[in-house]
PDB file of C-alpha atoms in Angstrom:
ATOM      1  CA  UNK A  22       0.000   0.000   0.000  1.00 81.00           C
ATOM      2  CA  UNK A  23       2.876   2.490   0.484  1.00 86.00           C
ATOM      3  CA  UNK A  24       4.261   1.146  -2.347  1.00 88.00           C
ATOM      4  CA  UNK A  25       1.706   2.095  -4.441  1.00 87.00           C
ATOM      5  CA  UNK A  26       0.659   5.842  -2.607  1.00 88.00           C
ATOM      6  CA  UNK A  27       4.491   6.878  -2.936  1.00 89.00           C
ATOM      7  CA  UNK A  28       5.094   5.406  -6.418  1.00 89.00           C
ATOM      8  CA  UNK A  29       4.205   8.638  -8.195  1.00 86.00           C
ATOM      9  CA  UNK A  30       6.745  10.574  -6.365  1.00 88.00           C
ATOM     10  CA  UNK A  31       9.480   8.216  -7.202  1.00 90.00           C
ATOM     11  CA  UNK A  32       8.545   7.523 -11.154  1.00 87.00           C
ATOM     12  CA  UNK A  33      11.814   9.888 -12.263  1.00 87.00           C
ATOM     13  CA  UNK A  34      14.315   8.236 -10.572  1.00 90.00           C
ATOM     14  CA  UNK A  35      16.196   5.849 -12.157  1.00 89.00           C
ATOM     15  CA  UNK A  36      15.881   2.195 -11.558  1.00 90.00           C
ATOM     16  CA  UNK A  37      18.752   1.637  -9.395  1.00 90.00           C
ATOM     17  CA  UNK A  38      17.271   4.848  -7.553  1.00 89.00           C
ATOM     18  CA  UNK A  39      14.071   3.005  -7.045  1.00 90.00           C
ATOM     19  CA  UNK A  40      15.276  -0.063  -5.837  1.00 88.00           C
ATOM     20  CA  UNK A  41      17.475   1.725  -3.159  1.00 90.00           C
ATOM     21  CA  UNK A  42      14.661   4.053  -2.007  1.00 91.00           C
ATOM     22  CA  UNK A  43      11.884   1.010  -1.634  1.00 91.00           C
ATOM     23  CA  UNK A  44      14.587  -0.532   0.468  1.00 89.00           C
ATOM     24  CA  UNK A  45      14.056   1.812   2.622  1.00 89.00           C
ATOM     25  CA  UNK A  46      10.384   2.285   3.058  1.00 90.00           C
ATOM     26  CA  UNK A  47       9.283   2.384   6.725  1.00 88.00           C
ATOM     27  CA  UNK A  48       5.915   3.484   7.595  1.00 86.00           C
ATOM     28  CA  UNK A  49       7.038   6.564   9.339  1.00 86.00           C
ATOM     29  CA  UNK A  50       9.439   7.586   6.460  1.00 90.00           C
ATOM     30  CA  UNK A  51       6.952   6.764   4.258  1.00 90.00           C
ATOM     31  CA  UNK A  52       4.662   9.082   6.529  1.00 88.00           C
ATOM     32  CA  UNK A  53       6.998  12.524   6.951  1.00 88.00           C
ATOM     33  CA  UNK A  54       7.661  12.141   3.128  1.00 91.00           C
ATOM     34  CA  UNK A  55       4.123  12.849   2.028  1.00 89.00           C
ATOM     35  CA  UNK A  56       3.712  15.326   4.825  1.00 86.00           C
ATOM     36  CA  UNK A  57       6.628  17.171   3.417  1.00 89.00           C
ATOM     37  CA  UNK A  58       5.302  16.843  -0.368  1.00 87.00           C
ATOM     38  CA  UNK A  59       1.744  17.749   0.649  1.00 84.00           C
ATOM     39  CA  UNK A  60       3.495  21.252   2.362  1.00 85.00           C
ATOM     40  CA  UNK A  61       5.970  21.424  -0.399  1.00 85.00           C
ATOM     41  CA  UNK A  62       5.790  19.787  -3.558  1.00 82.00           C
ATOM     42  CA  UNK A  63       8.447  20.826  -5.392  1.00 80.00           C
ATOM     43  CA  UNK A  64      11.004  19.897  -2.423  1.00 81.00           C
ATOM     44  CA  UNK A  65      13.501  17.600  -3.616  1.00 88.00           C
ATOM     45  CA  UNK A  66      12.027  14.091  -2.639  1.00 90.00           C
ATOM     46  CA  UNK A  67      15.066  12.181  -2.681  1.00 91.00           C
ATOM     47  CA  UNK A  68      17.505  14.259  -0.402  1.00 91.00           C
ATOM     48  CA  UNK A  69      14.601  14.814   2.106  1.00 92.00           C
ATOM     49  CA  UNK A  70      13.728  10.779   2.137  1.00 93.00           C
ATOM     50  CA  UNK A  71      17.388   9.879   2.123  1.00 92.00           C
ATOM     51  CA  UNK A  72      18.294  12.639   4.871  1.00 91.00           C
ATOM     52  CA  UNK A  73      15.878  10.675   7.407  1.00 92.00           C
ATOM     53  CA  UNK A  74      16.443   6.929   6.231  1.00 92.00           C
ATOM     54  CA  UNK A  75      20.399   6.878   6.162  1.00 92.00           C
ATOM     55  CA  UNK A  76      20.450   7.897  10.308  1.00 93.00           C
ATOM     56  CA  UNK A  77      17.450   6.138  11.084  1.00 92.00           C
ATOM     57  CA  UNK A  78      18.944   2.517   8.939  1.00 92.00           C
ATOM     58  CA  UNK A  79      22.016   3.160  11.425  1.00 93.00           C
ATOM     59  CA  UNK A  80      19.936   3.619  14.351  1.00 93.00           C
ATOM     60  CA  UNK A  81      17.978   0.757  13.680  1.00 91.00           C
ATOM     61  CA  UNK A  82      20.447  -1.422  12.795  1.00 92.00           C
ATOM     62  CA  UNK A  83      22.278  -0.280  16.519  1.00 93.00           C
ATOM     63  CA  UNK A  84      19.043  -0.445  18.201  1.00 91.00           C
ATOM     64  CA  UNK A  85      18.355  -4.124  16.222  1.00 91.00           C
ATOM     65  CA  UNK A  86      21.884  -5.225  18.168  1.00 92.00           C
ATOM     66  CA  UNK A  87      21.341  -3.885  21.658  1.00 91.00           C
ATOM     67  CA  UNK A  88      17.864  -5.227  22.074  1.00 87.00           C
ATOM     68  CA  UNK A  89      19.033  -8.983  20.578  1.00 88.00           C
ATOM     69  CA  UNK A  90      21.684  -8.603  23.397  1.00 88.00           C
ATOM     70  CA  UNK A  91      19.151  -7.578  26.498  1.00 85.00           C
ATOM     71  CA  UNK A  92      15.994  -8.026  25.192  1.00 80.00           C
ATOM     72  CA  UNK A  93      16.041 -10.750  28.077  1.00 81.00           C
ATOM     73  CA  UNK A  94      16.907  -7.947  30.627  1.00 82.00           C
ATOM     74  CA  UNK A  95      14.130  -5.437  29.784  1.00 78.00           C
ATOM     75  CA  UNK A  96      10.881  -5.546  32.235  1.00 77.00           C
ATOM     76  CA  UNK A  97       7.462  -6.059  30.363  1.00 74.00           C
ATOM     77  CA  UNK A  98       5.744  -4.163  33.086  1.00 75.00           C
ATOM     78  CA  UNK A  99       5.648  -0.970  31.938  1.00 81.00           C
ATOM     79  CA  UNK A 100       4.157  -1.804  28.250  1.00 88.00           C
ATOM     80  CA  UNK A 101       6.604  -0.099  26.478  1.00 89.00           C
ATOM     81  CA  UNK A 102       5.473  -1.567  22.990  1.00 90.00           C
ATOM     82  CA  UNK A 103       2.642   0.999  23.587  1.00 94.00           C
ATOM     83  CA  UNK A 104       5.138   3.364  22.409  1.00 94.00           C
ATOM     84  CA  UNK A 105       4.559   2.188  18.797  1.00 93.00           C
ATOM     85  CA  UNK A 106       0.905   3.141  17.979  1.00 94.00           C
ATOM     86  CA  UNK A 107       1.250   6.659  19.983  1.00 95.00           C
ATOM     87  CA  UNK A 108       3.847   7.430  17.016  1.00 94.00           C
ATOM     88  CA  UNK A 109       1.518   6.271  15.013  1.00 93.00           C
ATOM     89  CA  UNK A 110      -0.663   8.111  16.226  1.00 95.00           C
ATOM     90  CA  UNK A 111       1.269  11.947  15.843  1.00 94.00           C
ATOM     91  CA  UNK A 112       1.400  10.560  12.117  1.00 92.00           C
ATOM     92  CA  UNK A 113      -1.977   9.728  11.800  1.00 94.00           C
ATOM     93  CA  UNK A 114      -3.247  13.224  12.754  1.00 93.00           C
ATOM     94  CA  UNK A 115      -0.920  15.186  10.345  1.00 88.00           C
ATOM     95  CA  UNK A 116      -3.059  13.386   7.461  1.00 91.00           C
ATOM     96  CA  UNK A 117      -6.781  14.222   8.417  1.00 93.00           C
ATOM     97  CA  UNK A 118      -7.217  17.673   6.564  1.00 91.00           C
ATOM     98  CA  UNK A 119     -10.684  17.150   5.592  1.00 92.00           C
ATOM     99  CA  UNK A 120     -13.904  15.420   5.883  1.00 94.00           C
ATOM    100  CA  UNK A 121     -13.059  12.697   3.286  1.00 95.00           C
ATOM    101  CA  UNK A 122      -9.167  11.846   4.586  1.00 95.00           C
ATOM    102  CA  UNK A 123     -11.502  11.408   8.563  1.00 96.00           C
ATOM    103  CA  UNK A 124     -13.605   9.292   6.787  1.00 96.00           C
ATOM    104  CA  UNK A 125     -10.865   7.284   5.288  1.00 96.00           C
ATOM    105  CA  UNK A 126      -9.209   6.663   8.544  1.00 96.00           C
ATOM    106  CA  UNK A 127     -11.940   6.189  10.285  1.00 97.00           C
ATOM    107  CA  UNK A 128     -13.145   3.221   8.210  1.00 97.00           C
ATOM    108  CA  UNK A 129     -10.176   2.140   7.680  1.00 96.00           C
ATOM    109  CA  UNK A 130      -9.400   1.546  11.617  1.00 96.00           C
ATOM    110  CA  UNK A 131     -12.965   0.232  12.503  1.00 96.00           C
ATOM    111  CA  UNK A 132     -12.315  -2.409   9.792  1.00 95.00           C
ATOM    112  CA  UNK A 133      -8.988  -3.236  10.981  1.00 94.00           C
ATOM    113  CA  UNK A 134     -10.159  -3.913  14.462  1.00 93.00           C
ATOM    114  CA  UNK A 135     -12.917  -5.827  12.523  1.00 92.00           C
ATOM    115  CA  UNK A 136     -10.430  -8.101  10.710  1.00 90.00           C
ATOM    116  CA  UNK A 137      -7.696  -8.416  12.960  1.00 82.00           C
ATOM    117  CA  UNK A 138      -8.401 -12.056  12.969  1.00 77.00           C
ATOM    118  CA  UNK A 139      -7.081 -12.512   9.564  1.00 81.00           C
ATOM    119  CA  UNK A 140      -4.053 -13.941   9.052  1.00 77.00           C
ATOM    120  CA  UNK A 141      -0.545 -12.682   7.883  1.00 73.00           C
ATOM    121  CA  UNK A 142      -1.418  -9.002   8.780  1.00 76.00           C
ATOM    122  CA  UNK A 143      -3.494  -8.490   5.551  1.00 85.00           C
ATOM    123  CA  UNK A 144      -6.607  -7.644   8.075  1.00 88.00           C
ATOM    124  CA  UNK A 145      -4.338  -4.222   7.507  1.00 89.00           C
ATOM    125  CA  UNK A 146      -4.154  -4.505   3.824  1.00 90.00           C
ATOM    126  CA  UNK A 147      -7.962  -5.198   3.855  1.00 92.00           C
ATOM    127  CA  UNK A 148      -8.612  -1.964   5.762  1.00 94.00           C
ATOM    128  CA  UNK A 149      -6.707  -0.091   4.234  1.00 93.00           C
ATOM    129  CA  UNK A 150      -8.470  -1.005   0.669  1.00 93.00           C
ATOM    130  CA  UNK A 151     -11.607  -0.196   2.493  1.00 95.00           C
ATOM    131  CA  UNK A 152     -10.426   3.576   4.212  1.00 96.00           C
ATOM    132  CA  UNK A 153      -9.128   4.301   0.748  1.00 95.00           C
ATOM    133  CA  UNK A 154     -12.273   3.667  -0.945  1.00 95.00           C
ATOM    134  CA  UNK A 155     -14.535   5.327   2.086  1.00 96.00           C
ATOM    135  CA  UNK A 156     -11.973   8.381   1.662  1.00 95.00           C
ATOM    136  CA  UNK A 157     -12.836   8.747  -2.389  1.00 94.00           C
ATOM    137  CA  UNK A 158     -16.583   8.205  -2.352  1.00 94.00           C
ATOM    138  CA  UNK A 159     -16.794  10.841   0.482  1.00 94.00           C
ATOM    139  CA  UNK A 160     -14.832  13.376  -1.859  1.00 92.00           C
ATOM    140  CA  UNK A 161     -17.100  12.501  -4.708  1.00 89.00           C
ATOM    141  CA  UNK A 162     -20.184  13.284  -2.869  1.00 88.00           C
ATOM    142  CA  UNK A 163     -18.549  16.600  -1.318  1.00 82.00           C
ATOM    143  CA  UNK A 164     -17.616  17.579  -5.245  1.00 81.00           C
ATOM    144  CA  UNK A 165     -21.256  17.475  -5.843  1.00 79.00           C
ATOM    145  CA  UNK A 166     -22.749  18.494  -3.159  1.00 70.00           C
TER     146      UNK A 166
ATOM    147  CA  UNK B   3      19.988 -18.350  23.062  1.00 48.00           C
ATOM    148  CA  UNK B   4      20.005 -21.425  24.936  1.00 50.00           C
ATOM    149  CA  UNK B   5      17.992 -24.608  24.110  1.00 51.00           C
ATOM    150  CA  UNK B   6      17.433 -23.500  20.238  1.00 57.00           C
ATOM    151  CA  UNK B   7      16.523 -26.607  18.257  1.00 66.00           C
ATOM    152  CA  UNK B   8      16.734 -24.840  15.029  1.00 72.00           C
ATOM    153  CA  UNK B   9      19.520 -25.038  12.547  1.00 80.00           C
ATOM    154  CA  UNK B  10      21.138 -21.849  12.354  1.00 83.00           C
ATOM    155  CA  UNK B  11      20.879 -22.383   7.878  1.00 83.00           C
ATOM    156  CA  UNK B  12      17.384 -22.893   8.861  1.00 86.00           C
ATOM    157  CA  UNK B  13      17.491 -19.648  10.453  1.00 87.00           C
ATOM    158  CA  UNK B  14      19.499 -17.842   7.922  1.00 88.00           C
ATOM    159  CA  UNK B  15      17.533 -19.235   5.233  1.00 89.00           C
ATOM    160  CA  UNK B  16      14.562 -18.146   7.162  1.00 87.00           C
ATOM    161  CA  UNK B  17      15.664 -14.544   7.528  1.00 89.00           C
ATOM    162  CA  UNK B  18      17.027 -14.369   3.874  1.00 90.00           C
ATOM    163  CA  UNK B  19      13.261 -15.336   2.684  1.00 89.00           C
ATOM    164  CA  UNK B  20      11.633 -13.040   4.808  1.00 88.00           C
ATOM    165  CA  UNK B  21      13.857  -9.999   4.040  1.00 89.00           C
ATOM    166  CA  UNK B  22      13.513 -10.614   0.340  1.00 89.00           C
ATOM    167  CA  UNK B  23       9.685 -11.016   0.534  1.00 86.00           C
ATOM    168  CA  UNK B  24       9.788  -7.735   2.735  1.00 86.00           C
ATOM    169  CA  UNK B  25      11.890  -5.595  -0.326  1.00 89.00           C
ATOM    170  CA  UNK B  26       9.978  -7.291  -3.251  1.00 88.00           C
ATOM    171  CA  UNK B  27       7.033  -6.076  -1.661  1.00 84.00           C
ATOM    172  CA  UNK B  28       7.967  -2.452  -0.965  1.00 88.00           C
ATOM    173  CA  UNK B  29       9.502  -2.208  -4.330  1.00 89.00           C
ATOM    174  CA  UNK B  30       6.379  -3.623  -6.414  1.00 87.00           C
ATOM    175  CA  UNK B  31       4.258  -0.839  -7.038  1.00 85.00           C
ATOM    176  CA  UNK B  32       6.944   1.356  -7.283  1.00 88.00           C
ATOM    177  CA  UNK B  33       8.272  -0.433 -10.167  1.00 89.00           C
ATOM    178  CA  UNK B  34       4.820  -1.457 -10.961  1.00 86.00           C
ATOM    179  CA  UNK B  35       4.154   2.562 -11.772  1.00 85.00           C
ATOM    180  CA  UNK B  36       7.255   2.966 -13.738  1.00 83.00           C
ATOM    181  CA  UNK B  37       6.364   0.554 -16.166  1.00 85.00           C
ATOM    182  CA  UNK B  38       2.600   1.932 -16.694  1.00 82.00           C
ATOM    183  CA  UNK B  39       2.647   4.188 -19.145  1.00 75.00           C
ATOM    184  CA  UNK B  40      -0.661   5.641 -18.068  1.00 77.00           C
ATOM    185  CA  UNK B  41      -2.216   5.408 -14.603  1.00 78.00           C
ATOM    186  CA  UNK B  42      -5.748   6.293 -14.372  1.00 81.00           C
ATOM    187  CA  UNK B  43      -5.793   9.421 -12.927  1.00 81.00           C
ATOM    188  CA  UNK B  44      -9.427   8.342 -10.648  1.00 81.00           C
ATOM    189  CA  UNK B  45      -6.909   5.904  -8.795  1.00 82.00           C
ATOM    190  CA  UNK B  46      -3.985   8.539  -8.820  1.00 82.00           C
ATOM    191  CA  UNK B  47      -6.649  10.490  -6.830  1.00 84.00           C
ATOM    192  CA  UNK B  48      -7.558   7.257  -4.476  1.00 89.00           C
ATOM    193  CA  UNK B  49      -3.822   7.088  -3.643  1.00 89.00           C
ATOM    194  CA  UNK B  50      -3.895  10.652  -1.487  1.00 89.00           C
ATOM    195  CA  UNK B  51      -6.066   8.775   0.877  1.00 93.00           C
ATOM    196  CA  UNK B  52      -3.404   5.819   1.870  1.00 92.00           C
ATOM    197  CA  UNK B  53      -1.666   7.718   4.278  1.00 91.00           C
ATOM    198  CA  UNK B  54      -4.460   8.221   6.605  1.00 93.00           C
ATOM    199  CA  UNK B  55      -5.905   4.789   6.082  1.00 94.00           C
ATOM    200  CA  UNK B  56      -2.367   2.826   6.797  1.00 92.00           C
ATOM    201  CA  UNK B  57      -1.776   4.279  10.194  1.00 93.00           C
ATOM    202  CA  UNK B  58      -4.984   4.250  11.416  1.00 95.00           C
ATOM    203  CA  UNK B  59      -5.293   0.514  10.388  1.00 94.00           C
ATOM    204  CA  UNK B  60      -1.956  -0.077  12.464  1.00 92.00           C
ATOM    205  CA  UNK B  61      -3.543   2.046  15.466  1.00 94.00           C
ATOM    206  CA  UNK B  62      -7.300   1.121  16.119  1.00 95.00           C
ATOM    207  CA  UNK B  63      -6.164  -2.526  17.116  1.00 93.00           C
ATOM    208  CA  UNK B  64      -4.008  -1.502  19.629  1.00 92.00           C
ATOM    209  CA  UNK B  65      -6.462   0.954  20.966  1.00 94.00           C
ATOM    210  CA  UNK B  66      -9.643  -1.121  20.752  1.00 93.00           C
ATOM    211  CA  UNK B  67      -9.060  -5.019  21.280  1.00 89.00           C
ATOM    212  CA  UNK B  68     -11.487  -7.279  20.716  1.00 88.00           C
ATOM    213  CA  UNK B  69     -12.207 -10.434  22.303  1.00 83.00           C
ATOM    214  CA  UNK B  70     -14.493  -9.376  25.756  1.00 83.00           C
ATOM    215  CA  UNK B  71     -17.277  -6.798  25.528  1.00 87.00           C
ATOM    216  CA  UNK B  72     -18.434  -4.140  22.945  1.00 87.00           C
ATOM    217  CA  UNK B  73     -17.522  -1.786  26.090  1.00 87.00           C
ATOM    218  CA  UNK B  74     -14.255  -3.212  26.814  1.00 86.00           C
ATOM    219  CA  UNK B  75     -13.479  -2.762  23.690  1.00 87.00           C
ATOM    220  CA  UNK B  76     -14.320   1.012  23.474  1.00 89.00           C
ATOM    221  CA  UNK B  77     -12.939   1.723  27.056  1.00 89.00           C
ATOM    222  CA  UNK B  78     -10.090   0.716  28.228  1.00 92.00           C
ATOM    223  CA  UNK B  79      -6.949   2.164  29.600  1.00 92.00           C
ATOM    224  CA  UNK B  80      -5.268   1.865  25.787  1.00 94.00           C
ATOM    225  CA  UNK B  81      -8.086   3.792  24.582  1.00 95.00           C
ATOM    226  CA  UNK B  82      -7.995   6.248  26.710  1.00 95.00           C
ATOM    227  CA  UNK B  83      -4.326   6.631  26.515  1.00 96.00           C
ATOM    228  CA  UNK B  84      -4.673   7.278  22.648  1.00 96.00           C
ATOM    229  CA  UNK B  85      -7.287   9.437  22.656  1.00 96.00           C
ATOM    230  CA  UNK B  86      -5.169  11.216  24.857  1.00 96.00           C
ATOM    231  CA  UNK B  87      -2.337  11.467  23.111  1.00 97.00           C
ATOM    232  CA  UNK B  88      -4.258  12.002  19.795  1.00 96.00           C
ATOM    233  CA  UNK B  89      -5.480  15.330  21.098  1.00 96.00           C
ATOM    234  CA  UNK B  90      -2.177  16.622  22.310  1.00 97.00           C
ATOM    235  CA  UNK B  91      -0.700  15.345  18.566  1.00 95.00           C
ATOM    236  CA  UNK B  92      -3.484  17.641  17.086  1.00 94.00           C
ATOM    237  CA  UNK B  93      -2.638  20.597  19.466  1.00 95.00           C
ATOM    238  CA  UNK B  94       0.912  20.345  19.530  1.00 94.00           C
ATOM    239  CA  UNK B  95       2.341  18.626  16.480  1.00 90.00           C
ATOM    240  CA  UNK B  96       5.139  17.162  18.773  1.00 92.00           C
ATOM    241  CA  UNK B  97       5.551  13.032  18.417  1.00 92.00           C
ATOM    242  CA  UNK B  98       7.780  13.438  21.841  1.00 94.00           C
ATOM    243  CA  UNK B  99       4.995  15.399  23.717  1.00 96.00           C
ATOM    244  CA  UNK B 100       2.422  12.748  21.944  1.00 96.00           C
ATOM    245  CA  UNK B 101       4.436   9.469  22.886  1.00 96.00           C
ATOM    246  CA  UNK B 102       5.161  10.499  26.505  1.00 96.00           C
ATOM    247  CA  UNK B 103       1.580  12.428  27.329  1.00 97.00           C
ATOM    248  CA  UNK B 104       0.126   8.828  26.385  1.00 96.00           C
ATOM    249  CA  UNK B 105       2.475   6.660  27.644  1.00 96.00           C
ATOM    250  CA  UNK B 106       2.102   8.868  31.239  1.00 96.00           C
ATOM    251  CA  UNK B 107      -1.607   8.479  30.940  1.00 96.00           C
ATOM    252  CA  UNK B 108      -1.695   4.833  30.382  1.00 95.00           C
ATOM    253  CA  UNK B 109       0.576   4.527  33.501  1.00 94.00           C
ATOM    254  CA  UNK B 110      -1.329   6.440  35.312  1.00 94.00           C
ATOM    255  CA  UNK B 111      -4.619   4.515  34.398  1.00 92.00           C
ATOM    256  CA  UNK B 112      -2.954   1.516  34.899  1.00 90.00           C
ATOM    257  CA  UNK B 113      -1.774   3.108  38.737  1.00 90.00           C
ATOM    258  CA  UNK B 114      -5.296   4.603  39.394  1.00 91.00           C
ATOM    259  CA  UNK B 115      -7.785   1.350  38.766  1.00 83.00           C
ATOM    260  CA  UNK B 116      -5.437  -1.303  38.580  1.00 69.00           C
TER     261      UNK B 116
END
């Protein structure tokens, strides 16, 4: 799915280019990316994407290390995994700039709680389909109303 | 990593599968795009709706989990926490401010009622 939303952006690039910047697609990336075209959308796409993936890939790839090393060590009390939707969450509100995009997320959430019995995390893909389509038939009625 | 019964080639071949399945995937439609000469420009328009359908697909099931009541499901201390931090997202723009305002108030939630 962020495949195909960011594909546009990336058409000019050649195909080494491409293959180097889907390597790199994380959702949050992904995320700040858009935000960045949506404010600017001339901004040089590459640089911007590449500015935030390069740290973050060494980060990760740090963070990866030191959490197969202790990841034993660390206390499950506190529910620190929480710590992944709340970012999700600051991203999430950056995109609802209208009706239709509240729509889209709305339905698209209520059907992932709805499916998150399917298997191999495409209850996700599923809702997503679904937001996407909620999002465009609530700008079509907006157009004519 | 004591007591592992797997082969570590299983395990290799394992992550090797897994990371390639993860890259083909990411790179499809992007390649996918470049090799349409035309895209129809209704789904072009469909496609500006993705990023607010992904992340609220990732966040709703963590917020709302199903399995006991219609009510459990709408309250409870995750919920509440989110809700939380989605307003202070809105007002502030801040992902810091966001993460720790809800990760304080599902502490505290979890502190207050147990």
């Amino acid at each position: 799915m962020l495949s195909l939303s960011i594909a546009p952006y990336f058409a000019r690039f050649p195909t080494g280019w491409k293959w180097l910047l889907a390597y790199f697609l994380w959702t949050p990336v992904y995320a700040l990316t858009l935000r960045r075209l949506s404010a600017e959308p001339t901004s040089d796409v590459r640089g911007f994407y590449l500015g935030m993936t390069v740290p973050l890939w060494i980060t990760v790839q740090g963070s990866a290390a030191v959490g197969a090393a202790f990841s034993a060590r660390v206390p499950t009390g506190p529910e620190l995994e929480f710590v992944v939707p709340l970012a999700f969450v600051a991203l999430l509100v950056n995109f609802l700039t209208d009706r239709a995009t509240e729509d889209a997320a709305l339905v698209g959430g209520v059907l992932a709680v709805l499916a998150g019995g399917v298997p191999l995390g495409l209850g996700v893909v599923v809702a997503t389909i679904g937001g996407t389509v909620a999002g465009v038939l609530v700008a079509a009625r907006e157009v004519e109303a | 990593m004591t007591g592992s019964s797997l082969d570590s080639g299983v395990v290799w071949l394992v992550i090797l599968v897994l990371g390639t399945g993860t890259f083909v995937l990411r790179l499809s439609f992007i390649q996918l795009y470049a090799w349409l000469d035309a895209f129809p420009p209704r789904l072009e328009r469909a496609l500006g709706f993705i990023p607010a359908a992904v992340p609220a697909a990732l966040v709703f099931p963590a917020l709302f989990p199903v399995g006991g009541s219609v009510v459990d499901t709408l309250v409870n201390p995750h919920a509440a926490a989110g809700g939380l931090a989605a307003v202070v997202a809105h007002r502030t723009g801040s992902m810091t401010a966001t993460i720790a305002v809800g990760m304080g108030a599902l502490w505290s939630v979890r502190f207050l009622f147990g």
